[in-house]
Amino acid sequence: MGTYSRRQFLRDAAITGAAVSAINTPLKVMAAEKKSIVRLGMIGVGFRGQSHLEQMLKRNDTQIVAMADPDKVMMAMAQKIVAENNKKAPVEFTNGPHDYLNLLKRDDIDAVIIATPWEWHIEQAIAAVHAGKIAGVEVCGAIKLQDCWDVVKAVEKTKVPVMMLENVCYRRDIMAVVNMVQQGLFGELLHLQGGYEHDLREVLFNDGTPNTGPGVEFGDKGFSEAKWRTIHNMNRNGELYPTHGLGPVATMIDINRGNRLTALSSVATKARGLHRFIVNHPKGGPNHPNAKVNFKEGDVVTTQIQTANGETIVLTHDTLSPRPYNLGFRVQGTNGLWIDNHAGGFDEGLIYFEDKSPKKHAWENPKPYMEQYDHPLWKKFEKDAEGAGHGGMDFFVANAFIECIKRDAEFPLDVYDLATWYAITPLSETSIAEGGKLQQIPDFTVGKWQTRKPIFGRNSEY
Amino acid sequence: MGTYSRRQFLRDAAITGAAVSAINTPLKVMAAEKKSIVRLGMIGVGFRGQSHLEQMLKRNDTQIVAMADPDKVMMAMAQKIVAENNKKAPVEFTNGPHDYLNLLKRDDIDAVIIATPWEWHIEQAIAAVHAGKIAGVEVCGAIKLQDCWDVVKAVEKTKVPVMMLENVCYRRDIMAVVNMVQQGLFGELLHLQGGYEHDLREVLFNDGTPNTGPGVEFGDKGFSEAKWRTIHNMNRNGELYPTHGLGPVATMIDINRGNRLTALSSVATKARGLHRFIVNHPKGGPNHPNAKVNFKEGDVVTTQIQTANGETIVLTHDTLSPRPYNLGFRVQGTNGLWIDNHAGGFDEGLIYFEDKSPKKHAWENPKPYMEQYDHPLWKKFEKDAEGAGHGGMDFFVANAFIECIKRDAEFPLDVYDLATWYAITPLSETSIAEGGKLQQIPDFTVGKWQTRKPIFGRNSEY
């Protein structure tokens, strides 16, 4: 019985009320392949979806059956990519934002990749699993806390899994640090930092053309992310994009697998960056209509997170000011620490280990450690990752998604991770709205975190 | 009327109930010298006090009249320093911890420098101003919040001022950044970070001898700071040493002078470092009596602070783990940011300005900016600062103290700064004890922050 049909059976069994617990045995990591081809539907083929599409077209174990996106310009771009890869044109679903539901009705699709505007992720993931389709869901934060519970409950009910497609977990230096953590180089972990420190102003505003030329337009007048992402910064004030910073450090301290996030508090600076960008832009100026828009999102949002096992995490969301890209990682344990000031180069951060560094109290260049502890996955798939998005890490997140589906294996980043990480956003918004007040973080595993075993980065296949 | 006698008069007038408001005119910055010699008493002549003593002995406008310290070993070291500088031996007050009160009774002392264990600072500062002695007070955090109010009220009542001796405010790179901030290079400030990230384990433990040889002893069996500082880490859990990180950034955003700190929340990691140090030390081990001590202080303590003007500050206290020294500064505004990863070298951090950096989204070495904006004070006193403690910055804090006394001028870092910065410690302890709960930070100026004008780093004399 293939993955798809087995899951379909389980879902049907659940729906018809049959007892399923006996056959719901734990999925084994590294199980043999049970399926050789994964039939995919793409939900959302904007620039991010197109990047996933390219990854999937390169593989010989996937087939792109259908694509849904109401944006016909993006759909045409996506079809062009398929054609350039000499693959059969997937069926299109472009009839408005809900046409993805028709894609989900097809019986020739095993799994979908959801790369849509943030406000659609949860609704689409829930619809997918209810339609028996495994869902790989792009990063973002939840719109409201209840969404996180809803997607968890949908997966628990349908037994159709969801993977959190957090690519930064697979960044080469991050994977090397994961390896170092697992081999005990840092000792017992204490404090971690991460964030999204990326000047997005030219992503949030453009001239509205598919060339995404420079401009100060957004919403209906914008193109690509400027169409929808900017509006989140207008109406919300919180840690809007937590997973790139949180995901990697969460895997290092086994969140939802022996540990959990317990509470957070968030603070935001004043909001200046977007208004300033519009006013100072050659196509903007103080009299441009968008100069009157009141953007709510604070320029820098900081979130302190506590964990059940006594580590602390600080997240920084910093996307509206001029600055070099940096996810600001810090991984600190009883034996030393690593900090990252750039964008993932092996020699760009600073590292120190009490029992290894030659000079006391002096930083080392992390490169020799990064090379020595380069993760087996990266060593194995280095060539395959070449040219993949975001420095190769996109290959790995795609690979994990597909290989787990083929093996009917547990996703290394699953719906509990998705719910926990996504939840940071609405909780941070509440915290900021309440002046920085402490918020409890729900346990979406409802106690299962105590017995679930860590799996991320622990095999050399995916 | 000299400073001392004028202040003494003011104090007496206040005590006798005479109306003093008419003569309590604002002190002018850059006023002419009213006093050529400042007569000093040293309260606390441990290693830190000895460093102040050396600074003061180098000057031709100071006279060391008396020294108080119950530790006769430290007193002998201090007298040796005086003798080596060919100065007259100051009168000694070594008869127990309260003998400093007899020093304060002398009528030939204008000011005292308080460099004692943390738990004595406030009591001694209050006693000093009540005795008509201007007090320069070393850094630390308060033992309890009320202490901060008490020292403020003592200064307000006696009209005898207190200076906060925060030397890091005078670090050369910090002063250059202060200059850049004041000249608008960063735009409007948004987010600041600082901390005390310094592996203190070999300060907190030694072999108890005046050679401070390696060991795992503290308290009665320790020497110097191991005698008392370690005990704070045993009994408390909080941001124990906030001012090195907070002071410099507070001056940049005009705290207590147009702005104020409003609220904080703190989180602490588990406490592992000190126990681990004892257990792993050649002179310690799992059977050493100190291996049974339960140290309460979390290895890394993080504090989020909000301000009235909408900036945020993150402080990190990280002194119990192996790591290179770094105060972790970040100064970020609407036009760019600077981060510090080392110990203050001009070329050790990273900087970026939207309107100046040649390459978009790419860090620059801060050295050219640091040189161009090197603070006038540093340019002027570079030679005098050579050889002074902590890379020269100790010269500047001593210079500000003495020059302000000579001119009867307002201290650039005053009792409101002391109270506000010291208050972080007890507030952080409460926050951590309450699971990270938000704490309101009192306004020790009781509204005066709204009209007080910024003065730090705004003249080239001190």
Short mmCIF file of N, CA, C and O in Angstrom, two decimals, chain A residues 188-191 197 199 201-202 265-270 272 276 299-300 302-304 306 309-312 314 316 318 321-325 330 332 334-337 339 341-342 350 352 354 360-363 435-436 438, chain B residues 188-191 197 199 201-202 265-270 272 276 299-300 302-304 306 309-312 314 316 318 321-325 330 332 334-337 339 341-342 350 352 354 360-363 435-436 438:
data_model
loop_
_atom_site.label_atom_id
_atom_site.label_comp_id
_atom_site.label_asym_id
_atom_site.label_seq_id
_atom_site.Cartn_x
_atom_site.Cartn_y
_atom_site.Cartn_z
N GLU A 188 26.23 21.97 27.60
CA GLU A 188 24.78 22.07 27.76
C GLU A 188 24.34 23.44 27.23
O GLU A 188 24.87 24.47 27.65
N LEU A 189 23.36 23.47 26.36
CA LEU A 189 22.96 24.76 25.78
C LEU A 189 22.24 25.63 26.82
O LEU A 189 21.49 25.13 27.66
N LEU A 190 22.49 26.94 26.71
CA LEU A 190 21.96 27.90 27.68
C LEU A 190 21.13 28.99 27.02
O LEU A 190 20.01 29.27 27.44
N HIS A 191 21.71 29.62 26.02
CA HIS A 191 21.10 30.84 25.47
C HIS A 191 21.26 30.85 23.97
O HIS A 191 22.34 30.55 23.45
N GLU A 197 16.83 39.78 10.19
CA GLU A 197 17.38 41.13 10.12
C GLU A 197 17.74 41.36 8.65
O GLU A 197 18.84 41.04 8.21
N ASP A 199 16.76 44.04 5.42
CA ASP A 199 16.12 45.26 4.90
C ASP A 199 15.18 44.88 3.76
O ASP A 199 15.62 44.60 2.64
N ARG A 201 12.69 46.78 2.53
CA ARG A 201 11.92 47.91 2.01
C ARG A 201 11.70 47.83 0.49
O ARG A 201 10.64 48.21 0.00
N GLU A 202 12.69 47.29 -0.23
CA GLU A 202 12.52 47.18 -1.69
C GLU A 202 11.74 45.92 -2.08
O GLU A 202 11.46 45.71 -3.26
N SER A 265 7.87 37.46 25.92
CA SER A 265 7.42 38.85 25.94
C SER A 265 8.11 39.58 24.80
O SER A 265 9.25 39.28 24.46
N SER A 266 7.38 40.51 24.19
CA SER A 266 7.89 41.21 23.02
C SER A 266 7.80 42.72 23.22
O SER A 266 6.86 43.20 23.86
N VAL A 267 8.76 43.41 22.65
CA VAL A 267 8.72 44.88 22.64
C VAL A 267 9.03 45.36 21.22
O VAL A 267 9.75 44.70 20.48
N ALA A 268 8.47 46.49 20.86
CA ALA A 268 8.68 47.06 19.54
C ALA A 268 9.17 48.49 19.66
O ALA A 268 8.72 49.23 20.53
N THR A 269 10.06 48.87 18.78
CA THR A 269 10.44 50.28 18.70
C THR A 269 9.33 51.06 17.99
O THR A 269 8.40 50.47 17.42
N LYS A 270 9.49 52.35 17.96
CA LYS A 270 8.62 53.19 17.15
C LYS A 270 8.70 52.76 15.68
O LYS A 270 9.68 52.13 15.27
N ARG A 272 9.17 53.87 12.02
CA ARG A 272 9.68 55.00 11.24
C ARG A 272 10.08 54.62 9.82
O ARG A 272 9.97 55.42 8.89
N ARG A 276 9.58 56.75 6.22
CA ARG A 276 10.81 57.43 5.80
C ARG A 276 11.22 57.01 4.38
O ARG A 276 11.66 57.82 3.57
N ASP A 299 9.87 49.26 13.93
CA ASP A 299 11.02 48.96 13.06
C ASP A 299 11.82 47.77 13.56
O ASP A 299 12.29 46.96 12.77
N VAL A 300 12.01 47.68 14.85
CA VAL A 300 12.72 46.53 15.43
C VAL A 300 11.83 45.94 16.52
O VAL A 300 11.39 46.65 17.42
N THR A 302 11.67 42.90 19.37
CA THR A 302 12.50 41.93 20.10
C THR A 302 11.60 41.05 20.96
O THR A 302 10.65 41.55 21.58
N THR A 303 11.90 39.77 20.98
CA THR A 303 11.08 38.80 21.71
C THR A 303 11.97 37.93 22.58
O THR A 303 12.92 37.33 22.07
N GLN A 304 11.66 37.88 23.85
CA GLN A 304 12.36 36.99 24.78
C GLN A 304 11.50 35.75 24.99
O GLN A 304 10.33 35.87 25.33
N GLN A 306 11.18 31.85 26.84
CA GLN A 306 11.67 30.91 27.84
C GLN A 306 11.29 29.48 27.44
O GLN A 306 10.33 29.28 26.71
N ASN A 309 13.17 23.62 29.56
CA ASN A 309 14.45 23.10 30.05
C ASN A 309 15.42 24.19 30.49
O ASN A 309 16.60 23.91 30.72
N GLY A 310 14.94 25.43 30.58
CA GLY A 310 15.76 26.48 31.17
C GLY A 310 16.68 27.23 30.24
O GLY A 310 17.53 28.00 30.70
N GLU A 311 16.53 27.04 28.93
CA GLU A 311 17.26 27.92 28.02
C GLU A 311 16.44 29.18 27.77
O GLU A 311 15.23 29.20 27.99
N THR A 312 17.11 30.22 27.30
CA THR A 312 16.40 31.43 26.85
C THR A 312 16.75 31.68 25.38
O THR A 312 17.82 31.31 24.92
N VAL A 314 16.40 34.83 22.34
CA VAL A 314 16.03 36.19 21.95
C VAL A 314 15.89 36.24 20.44
O VAL A 314 16.82 35.87 19.71
N THR A 316 15.00 38.66 17.05
CA THR A 316 14.95 40.04 16.58
C THR A 316 14.33 40.10 15.20
O THR A 316 14.76 39.38 14.29
N ASP A 318 13.78 42.69 12.26
CA ASP A 318 14.36 43.98 11.90
C ASP A 318 14.41 44.04 10.38
O ASP A 318 15.41 43.67 9.77
N SER A 321 14.49 48.83 8.24
CA SER A 321 15.57 49.82 8.32
C SER A 321 16.71 49.41 7.40
O SER A 321 16.87 48.22 7.12
N PRO A 322 17.51 50.40 6.99
CA PRO A 322 18.69 50.06 6.19
C PRO A 322 19.68 49.26 7.02
O PRO A 322 20.07 49.69 8.10
N ARG A 323 20.08 48.10 6.53
CA ARG A 323 21.04 47.27 7.27
C ARG A 323 21.47 46.11 6.39
O ARG A 323 20.72 45.65 5.52
N PRO A 324 22.65 45.58 6.63
CA PRO A 324 23.07 44.37 5.93
C PRO A 324 22.26 43.17 6.43
O PRO A 324 21.81 43.15 7.59
N TYR A 325 22.09 42.20 5.57
CA TYR A 325 21.38 40.97 5.91
C TYR A 325 22.14 40.20 6.98
O TYR A 325 23.35 40.05 6.92
N ARG A 330 23.05 33.18 17.62
CA ARG A 330 23.99 32.96 18.72
C ARG A 330 23.58 31.64 19.35
O ARG A 330 22.41 31.44 19.65
N GLN A 332 24.84 29.35 22.49
CA GLN A 332 25.75 29.41 23.62
C GLN A 332 25.46 28.30 24.61
O GLN A 332 24.31 28.08 25.02
N THR A 334 27.47 25.75 27.96
CA THR A 334 28.38 25.84 29.11
C THR A 334 29.84 25.76 28.69
O THR A 334 30.71 26.10 29.48
N ASN A 335 30.11 25.31 27.46
CA ASN A 335 31.50 25.18 27.03
C ASN A 335 31.92 26.19 25.96
O ASN A 335 33.07 26.17 25.53
N GLY A 336 31.00 27.02 25.50
CA GLY A 336 31.40 27.99 24.49
C GLY A 336 30.22 28.49 23.68
O GLY A 336 29.06 28.17 23.98
N LEU A 337 30.54 29.29 22.68
CA LEU A 337 29.46 29.90 21.90
C LEU A 337 29.90 30.24 20.49
O LEU A 337 31.09 30.38 20.21
N ILE A 339 28.67 32.98 17.31
CA ILE A 339 27.79 34.06 16.87
C ILE A 339 27.98 34.29 15.38
O ILE A 339 29.06 34.06 14.83
N ASN A 341 27.40 37.02 12.28
CA ASN A 341 27.17 38.43 11.98
C ASN A 341 26.87 38.70 10.52
O ASN A 341 26.72 39.83 10.12
N HIS A 342 26.85 37.67 9.72
CA HIS A 342 26.71 37.90 8.30
C HIS A 342 25.61 37.01 7.72
O HIS A 342 24.52 37.00 8.24
N LEU A 350 31.94 34.21 14.66
CA LEU A 350 32.97 34.09 15.70
C LEU A 350 32.61 32.89 16.57
O LEU A 350 31.43 32.63 16.83
N TYR A 352 34.00 30.20 20.00
CA TYR A 352 34.93 29.97 21.11
C TYR A 352 34.50 28.74 21.88
O TYR A 352 33.33 28.58 22.20
N GLU A 354 35.82 26.53 25.33
CA GLU A 354 36.77 26.54 26.44
C GLU A 354 37.83 25.45 26.30
O GLU A 354 39.00 25.69 26.57
N LYS A 360 42.80 31.66 25.57
CA LYS A 360 41.70 31.94 26.49
C LYS A 360 41.06 33.29 26.17
O LYS A 360 41.78 34.26 25.86
N HIS A 361 39.76 33.38 26.31
CA HIS A 361 39.04 34.64 26.14
C HIS A 361 39.22 35.26 24.75
O HIS A 361 39.09 36.47 24.61
N ALA A 362 39.55 34.47 23.74
CA ALA A 362 39.75 35.05 22.40
C ALA A 362 38.94 34.29 21.36
O ALA A 362 38.98 33.05 21.29
N TRP A 363 38.22 35.03 20.54
CA TRP A 363 37.42 34.43 19.47
C TRP A 363 38.30 33.70 18.48
O TRP A 363 39.44 34.08 18.23
N GLY A 435 1.80 46.28 26.19
CA GLY A 435 2.95 46.98 26.77
C GLY A 435 4.14 46.10 27.08
O GLY A 435 5.02 46.50 27.84
N GLY A 436 4.19 44.92 26.50
CA GLY A 436 5.33 44.03 26.74
C GLY A 436 5.01 42.92 27.72
O GLY A 436 5.90 42.24 28.22
N LEU A 438 4.01 39.54 29.58
CA LEU A 438 4.35 38.13 29.39
C LEU A 438 3.16 37.35 28.84
O LEU A 438 2.03 37.54 29.31
N GLU B 188 17.34 58.79 13.40
CA GLU B 188 16.64 58.72 14.69
C GLU B 188 16.91 57.35 15.32
O GLU B 188 16.72 56.32 14.67
N LEU B 189 17.35 57.33 16.56
CA LEU B 189 17.69 56.04 17.16
C LEU B 189 16.44 55.21 17.44
O LEU B 189 15.38 55.74 17.79
N LEU B 190 16.61 53.89 17.26
CA LEU B 190 15.49 52.95 17.39
C LEU B 190 15.76 51.87 18.43
O LEU B 190 14.94 51.63 19.31
N HIS B 191 16.89 51.21 18.29
CA HIS B 191 17.14 50.00 19.08
C HIS B 191 18.59 49.97 19.52
O HIS B 191 19.50 50.26 18.73
N GLU B 197 29.38 40.93 29.09
CA GLU B 197 29.64 39.59 28.62
C GLU B 197 31.12 39.34 28.86
O GLU B 197 31.97 39.65 28.01
N ASP B 199 33.67 36.62 31.06
CA ASP B 199 33.86 35.41 31.86
C ASP B 199 34.57 35.79 33.17
O ASP B 199 35.77 36.04 33.19
N ARG B 201 34.70 33.94 35.96
CA ARG B 201 34.86 32.81 36.88
C ARG B 201 36.16 32.87 37.66
O ARG B 201 36.20 32.50 38.83
N GLU B 202 37.23 33.39 37.03
CA GLU B 202 38.50 33.48 37.75
C GLU B 202 38.60 34.74 38.62
O GLU B 202 39.58 34.94 39.33
N SER B 265 11.46 43.63 31.21
CA SER B 265 11.24 42.25 31.63
C SER B 265 12.54 41.50 31.44
O SER B 265 13.30 41.77 30.51
N SER B 266 12.81 40.58 32.36
CA SER B 266 14.07 39.83 32.36
C SER B 266 13.81 38.34 32.38
O SER B 266 12.85 37.88 33.00
N VAL B 267 14.71 37.62 31.72
CA VAL B 267 14.68 36.15 31.79
C VAL B 267 16.09 35.66 32.06
O VAL B 267 17.06 36.30 31.67
N ALA B 268 16.17 34.53 32.74
CA ALA B 268 17.47 33.94 33.06
C ALA B 268 17.52 32.51 32.59
O ALA B 268 16.52 31.78 32.68
N THR B 269 18.67 32.09 32.10
CA THR B 269 18.86 30.67 31.80
C THR B 269 19.07 29.91 33.10
O THR B 269 19.24 30.51 34.17
N LYS B 270 19.12 28.62 32.99
CA LYS B 270 19.52 27.79 34.12
C LYS B 270 20.91 28.21 34.60
O LYS B 270 21.69 28.82 33.85
N ARG B 272 24.46 27.03 35.60
CA ARG B 272 25.34 25.88 35.44
C ARG B 272 26.82 26.24 35.63
O ARG B 272 27.61 25.41 36.09
N ARG B 276 29.89 24.06 37.51
CA ARG B 276 30.74 23.37 36.54
C ARG B 276 32.20 23.77 36.70
O ARG B 276 33.11 22.93 36.62
N ASP B 299 23.05 31.66 34.18
CA ASP B 299 24.30 31.92 33.46
C ASP B 299 24.17 33.10 32.49
O ASP B 299 25.09 33.89 32.34
N VAL B 300 23.05 33.19 31.81
CA VAL B 300 22.82 34.34 30.92
C VAL B 300 21.48 34.96 31.31
O VAL B 300 20.46 34.27 31.38
N THR B 302 18.86 38.05 30.32
CA THR B 302 18.52 39.01 29.26
C THR B 302 17.40 39.92 29.75
O THR B 302 16.45 39.45 30.38
N THR B 303 17.53 41.19 29.44
CA THR B 303 16.55 42.18 29.90
C THR B 303 16.13 43.05 28.73
O THR B 303 16.97 43.63 28.04
N GLN B 304 14.82 43.11 28.51
CA GLN B 304 14.26 44.01 27.49
C GLN B 304 13.76 45.26 28.18
O GLN B 304 12.98 45.17 29.13
N GLN B 306 12.02 49.20 27.71
CA GLN B 306 11.30 50.14 26.85
C GLN B 306 11.54 51.58 27.34
O GLN B 306 11.84 51.78 28.52
N ASN B 309 10.43 57.43 24.71
CA ASN B 309 10.49 57.93 23.34
C ASN B 309 10.43 56.83 22.28
O ASN B 309 10.69 57.09 21.10
N GLY B 310 10.16 55.59 22.72
CA GLY B 310 9.90 54.54 21.73
C GLY B 310 11.10 53.75 21.26
O GLY B 310 10.99 52.99 20.31
N GLU B 311 12.26 53.93 21.90
CA GLU B 311 13.37 53.03 21.60
C GLU B 311 13.25 51.77 22.46
O GLU B 311 12.59 51.78 23.49
N THR B 312 13.93 50.71 22.05
CA THR B 312 14.04 49.53 22.90
C THR B 312 15.52 49.24 23.15
O THR B 312 16.39 49.59 22.33
N VAL B 314 18.12 46.05 24.69
CA VAL B 314 18.31 44.69 25.20
C VAL B 314 19.66 44.63 25.92
O VAL B 314 20.69 44.97 25.34
N THR B 316 22.37 42.19 28.09
CA THR B 316 22.76 40.79 28.33
C THR B 316 23.79 40.74 29.45
O THR B 316 24.81 41.44 29.40
N ASP B 318 26.24 38.12 31.13
CA ASP B 318 26.77 36.82 30.74
C ASP B 318 28.19 36.73 31.28
O ASP B 318 29.14 37.07 30.60
N SER B 321 30.09 31.92 32.11
CA SER B 321 30.42 30.90 31.10
C SER B 321 31.72 31.29 30.39
O SER B 321 32.06 32.46 30.33
N PRO B 322 32.39 30.28 29.84
CA PRO B 322 33.58 30.58 29.05
C PRO B 322 33.22 31.37 27.79
O PRO B 322 32.35 30.94 27.04
N ARG B 323 33.83 32.53 27.61
CA ARG B 323 33.54 33.34 26.43
C ARG B 323 34.55 34.49 26.36
O ARG B 323 35.05 34.94 27.38
N PRO B 324 34.80 34.98 25.17
CA PRO B 324 35.63 36.18 25.04
C PRO B 324 34.88 37.41 25.57
O PRO B 324 33.65 37.46 25.53
N TYR B 325 35.64 38.37 26.05
CA TYR B 325 35.07 39.62 26.56
C TYR B 325 34.39 40.39 25.43
O TYR B 325 34.92 40.50 24.32
N ARG B 330 25.08 47.51 20.37
CA ARG B 330 24.43 47.72 19.08
C ARG B 330 23.73 49.06 19.19
O ARG B 330 22.99 49.30 20.15
N GLN B 332 21.37 51.37 16.77
CA GLN B 332 20.66 51.30 15.49
C GLN B 332 19.66 52.44 15.36
O GLN B 332 18.85 52.68 16.26
N THR B 334 17.41 55.00 12.19
CA THR B 334 16.71 54.91 10.90
C THR B 334 17.67 54.95 9.71
O THR B 334 17.27 54.61 8.60
N ASN B 335 18.91 55.38 9.93
CA ASN B 335 19.86 55.48 8.81
C ASN B 335 20.98 54.44 8.85
O ASN B 335 21.81 54.42 7.96
N GLY B 336 21.03 53.63 9.90
CA GLY B 336 22.10 52.64 9.94
C GLY B 336 22.38 52.14 11.33
O GLY B 336 21.66 52.49 12.29
N LEU B 337 23.41 51.32 11.44
CA LEU B 337 23.69 50.72 12.75
C LEU B 337 25.16 50.35 12.90
O LEU B 337 25.88 50.18 11.91
N ILE B 339 27.53 47.59 15.30
CA ILE B 339 27.58 46.53 16.31
C ILE B 339 29.02 46.27 16.71
O ILE B 339 29.95 46.48 15.92
N ASN B 341 31.60 43.51 18.47
CA ASN B 341 31.76 42.10 18.83
C ASN B 341 32.98 41.82 19.67
O ASN B 341 33.26 40.67 19.99
N HIS B 342 33.73 42.83 19.99
CA HIS B 342 34.98 42.59 20.68
C HIS B 342 35.10 43.49 21.91
O HIS B 342 34.19 43.52 22.72
N LEU B 350 31.22 46.27 13.32
CA LEU B 350 30.67 46.38 11.97
C LEU B 350 29.75 47.59 11.95
O LEU B 350 29.06 47.87 12.93
N TYR B 352 27.20 50.30 9.31
CA TYR B 352 26.54 50.52 8.02
C TYR B 352 25.68 51.78 8.10
O TYR B 352 24.94 51.95 9.07
N GLU B 354 23.07 54.01 5.51
CA GLU B 354 22.41 54.00 4.21
C GLU B 354 22.97 55.07 3.27
O GLU B 354 23.18 54.82 2.09
N LYS B 360 25.45 48.75 -0.95
CA LYS B 360 24.17 48.49 -0.29
C LYS B 360 24.18 47.16 0.43
O LYS B 360 24.73 46.17 -0.07
N HIS B 361 23.56 47.09 1.57
CA HIS B 361 23.41 45.85 2.33
C HIS B 361 24.74 45.21 2.72
O HIS B 361 24.79 44.00 2.92
N ALA B 362 25.81 45.98 2.79
CA ALA B 362 27.11 45.38 3.14
C ALA B 362 27.78 46.14 4.28
O ALA B 362 27.88 47.38 4.25
N TRP B 363 28.23 45.40 5.27
CA TRP B 363 28.91 46.00 6.41
C TRP B 363 30.20 46.71 5.97
O TRP B 363 30.84 46.30 5.02
N GLY B 435 8.68 34.95 36.81
CA GLY B 435 8.57 34.23 35.54
C GLY B 435 8.77 35.09 34.30
O GLY B 435 8.41 34.68 33.20
N GLY B 436 9.36 36.27 34.47
CA GLY B 436 9.60 37.14 33.32
C GLY B 436 8.58 38.27 33.21
O GLY B 436 8.48 38.95 32.19
N LEU B 438 6.55 41.69 33.36
CA LEU B 438 6.88 43.09 33.10
C LEU B 438 6.93 43.89 34.40
O LEU B 438 6.07 43.74 35.27
#
